[in-house]
mmCIF file of C-alpha atoms and ligand atoms in Angstrom:
data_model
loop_
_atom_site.group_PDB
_atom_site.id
_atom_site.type_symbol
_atom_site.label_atom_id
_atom_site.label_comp_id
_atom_site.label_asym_id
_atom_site.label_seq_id
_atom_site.Cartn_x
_atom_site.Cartn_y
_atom_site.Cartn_z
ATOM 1 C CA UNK A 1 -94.760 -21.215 9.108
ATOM 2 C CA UNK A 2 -92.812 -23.394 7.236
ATOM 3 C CA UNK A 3 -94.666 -24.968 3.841
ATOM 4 C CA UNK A 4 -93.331 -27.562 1.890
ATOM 5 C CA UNK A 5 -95.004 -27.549 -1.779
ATOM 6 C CA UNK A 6 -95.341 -31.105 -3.612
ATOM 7 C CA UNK A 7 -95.451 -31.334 -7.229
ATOM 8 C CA UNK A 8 -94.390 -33.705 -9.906
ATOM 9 C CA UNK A 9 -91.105 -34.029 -11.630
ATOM 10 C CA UNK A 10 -90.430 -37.342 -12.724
ATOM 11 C CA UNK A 11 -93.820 -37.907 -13.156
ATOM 12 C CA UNK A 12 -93.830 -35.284 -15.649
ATOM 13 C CA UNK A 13 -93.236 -31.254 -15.806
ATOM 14 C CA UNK A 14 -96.530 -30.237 -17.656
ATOM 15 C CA UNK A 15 -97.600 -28.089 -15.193
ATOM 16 C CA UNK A 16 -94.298 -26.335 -13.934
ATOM 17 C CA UNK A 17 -95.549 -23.126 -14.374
ATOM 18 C CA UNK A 18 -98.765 -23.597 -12.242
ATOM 19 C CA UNK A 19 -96.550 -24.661 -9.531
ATOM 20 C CA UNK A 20 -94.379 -21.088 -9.654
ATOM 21 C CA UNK A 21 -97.272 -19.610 -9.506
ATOM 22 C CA UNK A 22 -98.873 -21.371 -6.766
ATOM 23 C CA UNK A 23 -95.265 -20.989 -5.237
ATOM 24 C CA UNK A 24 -95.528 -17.370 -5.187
ATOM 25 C CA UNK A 25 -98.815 -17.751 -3.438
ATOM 26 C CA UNK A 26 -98.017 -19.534 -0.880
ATOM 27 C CA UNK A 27 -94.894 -17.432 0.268
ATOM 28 C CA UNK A 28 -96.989 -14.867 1.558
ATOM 29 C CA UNK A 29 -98.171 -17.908 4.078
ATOM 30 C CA UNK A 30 -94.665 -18.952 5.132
ATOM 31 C CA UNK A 31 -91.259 -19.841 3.702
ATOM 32 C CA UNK A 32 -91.423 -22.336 0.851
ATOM 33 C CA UNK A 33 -88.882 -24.740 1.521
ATOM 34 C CA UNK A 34 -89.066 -26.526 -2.086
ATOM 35 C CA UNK A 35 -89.190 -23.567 -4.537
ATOM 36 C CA UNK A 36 -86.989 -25.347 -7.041
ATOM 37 C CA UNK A 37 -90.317 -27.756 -7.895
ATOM 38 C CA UNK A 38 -91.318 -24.601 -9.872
ATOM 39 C CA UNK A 39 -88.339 -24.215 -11.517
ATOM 40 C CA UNK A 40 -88.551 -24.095 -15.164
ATOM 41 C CA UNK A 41 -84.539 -25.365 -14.668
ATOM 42 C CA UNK A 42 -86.306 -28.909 -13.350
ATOM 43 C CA UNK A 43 -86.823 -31.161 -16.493
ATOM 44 C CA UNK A 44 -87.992 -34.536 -15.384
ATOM 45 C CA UNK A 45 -83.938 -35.277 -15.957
ATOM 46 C CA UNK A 46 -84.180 -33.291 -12.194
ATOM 47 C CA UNK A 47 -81.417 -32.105 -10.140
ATOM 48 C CA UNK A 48 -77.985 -33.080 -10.739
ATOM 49 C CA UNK A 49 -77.639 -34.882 -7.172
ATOM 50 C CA UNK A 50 -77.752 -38.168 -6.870
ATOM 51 C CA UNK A 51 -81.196 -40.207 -5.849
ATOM 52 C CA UNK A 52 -80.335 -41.097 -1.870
ATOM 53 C CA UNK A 53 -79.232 -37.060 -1.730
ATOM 54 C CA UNK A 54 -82.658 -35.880 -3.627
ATOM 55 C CA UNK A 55 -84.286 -38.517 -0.586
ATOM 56 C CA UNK A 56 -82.946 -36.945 2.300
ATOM 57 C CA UNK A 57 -83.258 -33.753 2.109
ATOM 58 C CA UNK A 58 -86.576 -33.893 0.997
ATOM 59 C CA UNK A 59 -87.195 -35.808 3.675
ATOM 60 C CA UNK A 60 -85.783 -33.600 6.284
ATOM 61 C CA UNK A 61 -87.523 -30.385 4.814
ATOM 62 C CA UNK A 62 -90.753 -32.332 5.497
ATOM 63 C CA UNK A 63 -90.020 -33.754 8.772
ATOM 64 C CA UNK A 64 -89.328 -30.177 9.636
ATOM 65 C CA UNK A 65 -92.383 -28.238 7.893
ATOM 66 C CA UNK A 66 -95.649 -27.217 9.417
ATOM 67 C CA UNK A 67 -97.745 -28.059 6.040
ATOM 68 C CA UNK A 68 -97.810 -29.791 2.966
ATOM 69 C CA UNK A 69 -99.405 -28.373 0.209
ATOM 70 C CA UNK A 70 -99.167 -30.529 -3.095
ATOM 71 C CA UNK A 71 -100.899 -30.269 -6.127
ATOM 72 C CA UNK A 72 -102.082 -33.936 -7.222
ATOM 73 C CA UNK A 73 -103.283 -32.997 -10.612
ATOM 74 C CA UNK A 74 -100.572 -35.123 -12.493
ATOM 75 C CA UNK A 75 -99.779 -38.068 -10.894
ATOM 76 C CA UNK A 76 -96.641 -38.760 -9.544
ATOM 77 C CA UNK A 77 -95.520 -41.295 -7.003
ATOM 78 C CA UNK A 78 -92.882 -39.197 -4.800
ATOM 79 C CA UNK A 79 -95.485 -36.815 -4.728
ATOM 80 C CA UNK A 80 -98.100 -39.508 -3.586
ATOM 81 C CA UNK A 81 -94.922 -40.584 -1.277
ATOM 82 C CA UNK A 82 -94.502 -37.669 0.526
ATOM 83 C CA UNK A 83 -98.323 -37.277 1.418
ATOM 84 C CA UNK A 84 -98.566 -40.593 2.836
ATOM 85 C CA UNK A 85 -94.944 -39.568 5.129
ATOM 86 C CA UNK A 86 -96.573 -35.848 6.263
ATOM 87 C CA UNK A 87 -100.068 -37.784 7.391
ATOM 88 C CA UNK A 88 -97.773 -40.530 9.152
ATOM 89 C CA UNK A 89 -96.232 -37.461 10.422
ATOM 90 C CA UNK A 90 -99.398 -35.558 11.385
ATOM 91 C CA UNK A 91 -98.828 -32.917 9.613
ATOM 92 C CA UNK A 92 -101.128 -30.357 7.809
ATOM 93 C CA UNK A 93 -101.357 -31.614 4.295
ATOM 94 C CA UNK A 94 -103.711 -29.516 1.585
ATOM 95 C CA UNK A 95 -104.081 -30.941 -1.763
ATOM 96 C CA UNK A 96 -104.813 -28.728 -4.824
ATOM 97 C CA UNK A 97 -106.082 -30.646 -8.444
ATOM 98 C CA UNK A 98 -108.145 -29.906 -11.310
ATOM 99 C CA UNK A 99 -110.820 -31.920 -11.667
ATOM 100 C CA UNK A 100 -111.609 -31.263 -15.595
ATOM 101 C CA UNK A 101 -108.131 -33.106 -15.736
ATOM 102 C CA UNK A 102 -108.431 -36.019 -12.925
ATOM 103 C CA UNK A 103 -111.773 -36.144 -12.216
ATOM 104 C CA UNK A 104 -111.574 -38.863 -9.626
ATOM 105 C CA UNK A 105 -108.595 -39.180 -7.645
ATOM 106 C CA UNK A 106 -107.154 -41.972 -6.056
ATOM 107 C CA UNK A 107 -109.297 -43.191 -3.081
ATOM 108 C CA UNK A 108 -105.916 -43.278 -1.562
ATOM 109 C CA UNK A 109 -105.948 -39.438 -1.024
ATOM 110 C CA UNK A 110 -109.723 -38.924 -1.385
ATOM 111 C CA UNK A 111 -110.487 -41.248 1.324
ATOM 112 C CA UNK A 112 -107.505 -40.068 3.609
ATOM 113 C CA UNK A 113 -109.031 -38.161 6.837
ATOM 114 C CA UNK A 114 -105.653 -36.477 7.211
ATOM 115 C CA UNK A 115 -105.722 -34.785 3.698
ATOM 116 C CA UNK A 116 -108.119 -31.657 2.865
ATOM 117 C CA UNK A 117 -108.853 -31.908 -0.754
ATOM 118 C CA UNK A 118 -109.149 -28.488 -3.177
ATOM 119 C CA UNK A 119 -110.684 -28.474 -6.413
ATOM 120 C CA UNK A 120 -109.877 -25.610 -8.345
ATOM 121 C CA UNK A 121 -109.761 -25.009 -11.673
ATOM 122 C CA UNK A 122 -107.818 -21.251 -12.783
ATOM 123 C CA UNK A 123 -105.165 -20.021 -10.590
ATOM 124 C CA UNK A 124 -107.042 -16.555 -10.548
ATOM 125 C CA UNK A 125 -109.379 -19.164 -7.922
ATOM 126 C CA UNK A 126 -106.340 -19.866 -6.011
ATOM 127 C CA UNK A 127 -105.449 -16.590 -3.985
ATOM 128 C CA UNK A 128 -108.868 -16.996 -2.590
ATOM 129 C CA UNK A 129 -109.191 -20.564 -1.990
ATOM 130 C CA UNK A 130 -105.904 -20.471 -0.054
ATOM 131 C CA UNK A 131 -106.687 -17.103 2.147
ATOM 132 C CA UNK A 132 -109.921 -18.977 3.298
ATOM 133 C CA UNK A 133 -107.969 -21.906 3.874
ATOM 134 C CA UNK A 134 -105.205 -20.628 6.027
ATOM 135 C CA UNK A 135 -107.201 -18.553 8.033
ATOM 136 C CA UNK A 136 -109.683 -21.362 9.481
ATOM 137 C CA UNK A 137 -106.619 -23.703 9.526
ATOM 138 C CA UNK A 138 -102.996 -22.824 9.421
ATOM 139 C CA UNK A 139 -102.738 -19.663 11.889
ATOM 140 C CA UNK A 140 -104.225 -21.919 14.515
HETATM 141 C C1 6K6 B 1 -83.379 -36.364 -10.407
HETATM 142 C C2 6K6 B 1 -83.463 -36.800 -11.709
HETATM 143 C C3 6K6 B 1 -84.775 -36.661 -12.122
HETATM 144 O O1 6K6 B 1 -85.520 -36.113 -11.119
HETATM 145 C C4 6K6 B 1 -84.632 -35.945 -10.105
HETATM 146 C C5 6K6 B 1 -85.134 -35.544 -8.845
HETATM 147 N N1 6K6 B 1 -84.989 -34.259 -8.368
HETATM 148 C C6 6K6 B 1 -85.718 -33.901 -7.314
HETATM 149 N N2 6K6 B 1 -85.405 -32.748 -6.730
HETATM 150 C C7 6K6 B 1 -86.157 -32.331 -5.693
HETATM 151 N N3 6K6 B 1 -87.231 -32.986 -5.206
HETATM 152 C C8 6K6 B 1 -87.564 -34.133 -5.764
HETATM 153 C C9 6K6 B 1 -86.816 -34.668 -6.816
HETATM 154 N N4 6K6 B 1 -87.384 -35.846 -7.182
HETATM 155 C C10 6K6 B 1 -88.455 -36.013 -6.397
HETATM 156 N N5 6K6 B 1 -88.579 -34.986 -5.536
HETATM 157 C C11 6K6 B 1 -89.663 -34.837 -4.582
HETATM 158 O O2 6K6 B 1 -90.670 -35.744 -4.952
HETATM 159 C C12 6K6 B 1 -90.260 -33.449 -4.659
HETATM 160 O O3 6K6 B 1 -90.424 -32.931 -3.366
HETATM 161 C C13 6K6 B 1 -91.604 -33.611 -5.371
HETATM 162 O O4 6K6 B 1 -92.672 -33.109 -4.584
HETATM 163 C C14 6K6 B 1 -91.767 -35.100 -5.590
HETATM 164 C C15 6K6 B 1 -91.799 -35.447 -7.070
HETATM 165 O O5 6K6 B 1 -91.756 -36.843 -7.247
HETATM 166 P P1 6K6 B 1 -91.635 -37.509 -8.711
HETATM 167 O O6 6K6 B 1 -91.915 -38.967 -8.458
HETATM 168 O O7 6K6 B 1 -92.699 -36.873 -9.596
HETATM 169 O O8 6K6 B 1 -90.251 -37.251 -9.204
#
């Protein structure tokens, strides 16, 4: 299975580390395609490629993935881009957030049939929140 993990970078890098981590979880689900999104390398100065570059790959990698999993926590329009392109898509799309940061988040995803919403709070939650997850989903 091929997972492509959404998180913020130009719409800040607060929570880089959570991403690594949740990175590391997911691997033993499929191959990553985006592990650089957990890079503490990534300021939100990003990659040194230029914008249209950054666009299409990303693009491709998600045209060619089996899931999205993003974590929504901190805001972030590619992020909220690339959701709205996987459910176009039909893809699987999981999001993660924290809800003692965003309590109510936008109607945009929390209204979407195509997106399974995960509150969560440690990452210590995670590992089981994303075994249950992928077994009644992602095998099938
Ligand atoms: C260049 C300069 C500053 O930031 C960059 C961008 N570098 C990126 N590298 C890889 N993926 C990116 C980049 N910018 C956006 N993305 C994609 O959008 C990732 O897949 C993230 O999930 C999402 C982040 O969007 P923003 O709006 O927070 O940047």
């Amino acid at each position: 299975m091929k997972i492509y993990f959404a998180g913020s970078i130009r719409g800040g890098r607060d929570d880089w580390y959570l991403y690594r981590e949740i990175i590391a979880l997911l691997s033993a689900y499929g191959d990553v395609l985006t592990e650089h999104i957990g890079s503490s390398e990534l300021a939100v100065t990003g990659e040194d490629l230029p914008d249209k570059e950054i666009y299409d790959r990303d693009l491709d990698w998600l045209k060619r993935c089996d899931y999205l999993v993003a974590e929504v926590t901190r805001p972030s329009l590619g992020v909220g881009f690339e959701i709205g392109k996987a459910t176009e898509w039909g893809k699987r799309v999981l999001c993660l957030y924290r809800p003692s940061i965003t309590p109510s988040l936008s109607a945009m995803l929390a209204g979407c049939e195509g997106v399974t919403l995960q509150a969560y709070e440690e990452i210590e939650e995670l590992q089981l929140v994303l075994a249950n997850h992928f077994s009644s989903t992602a095998m099938k």
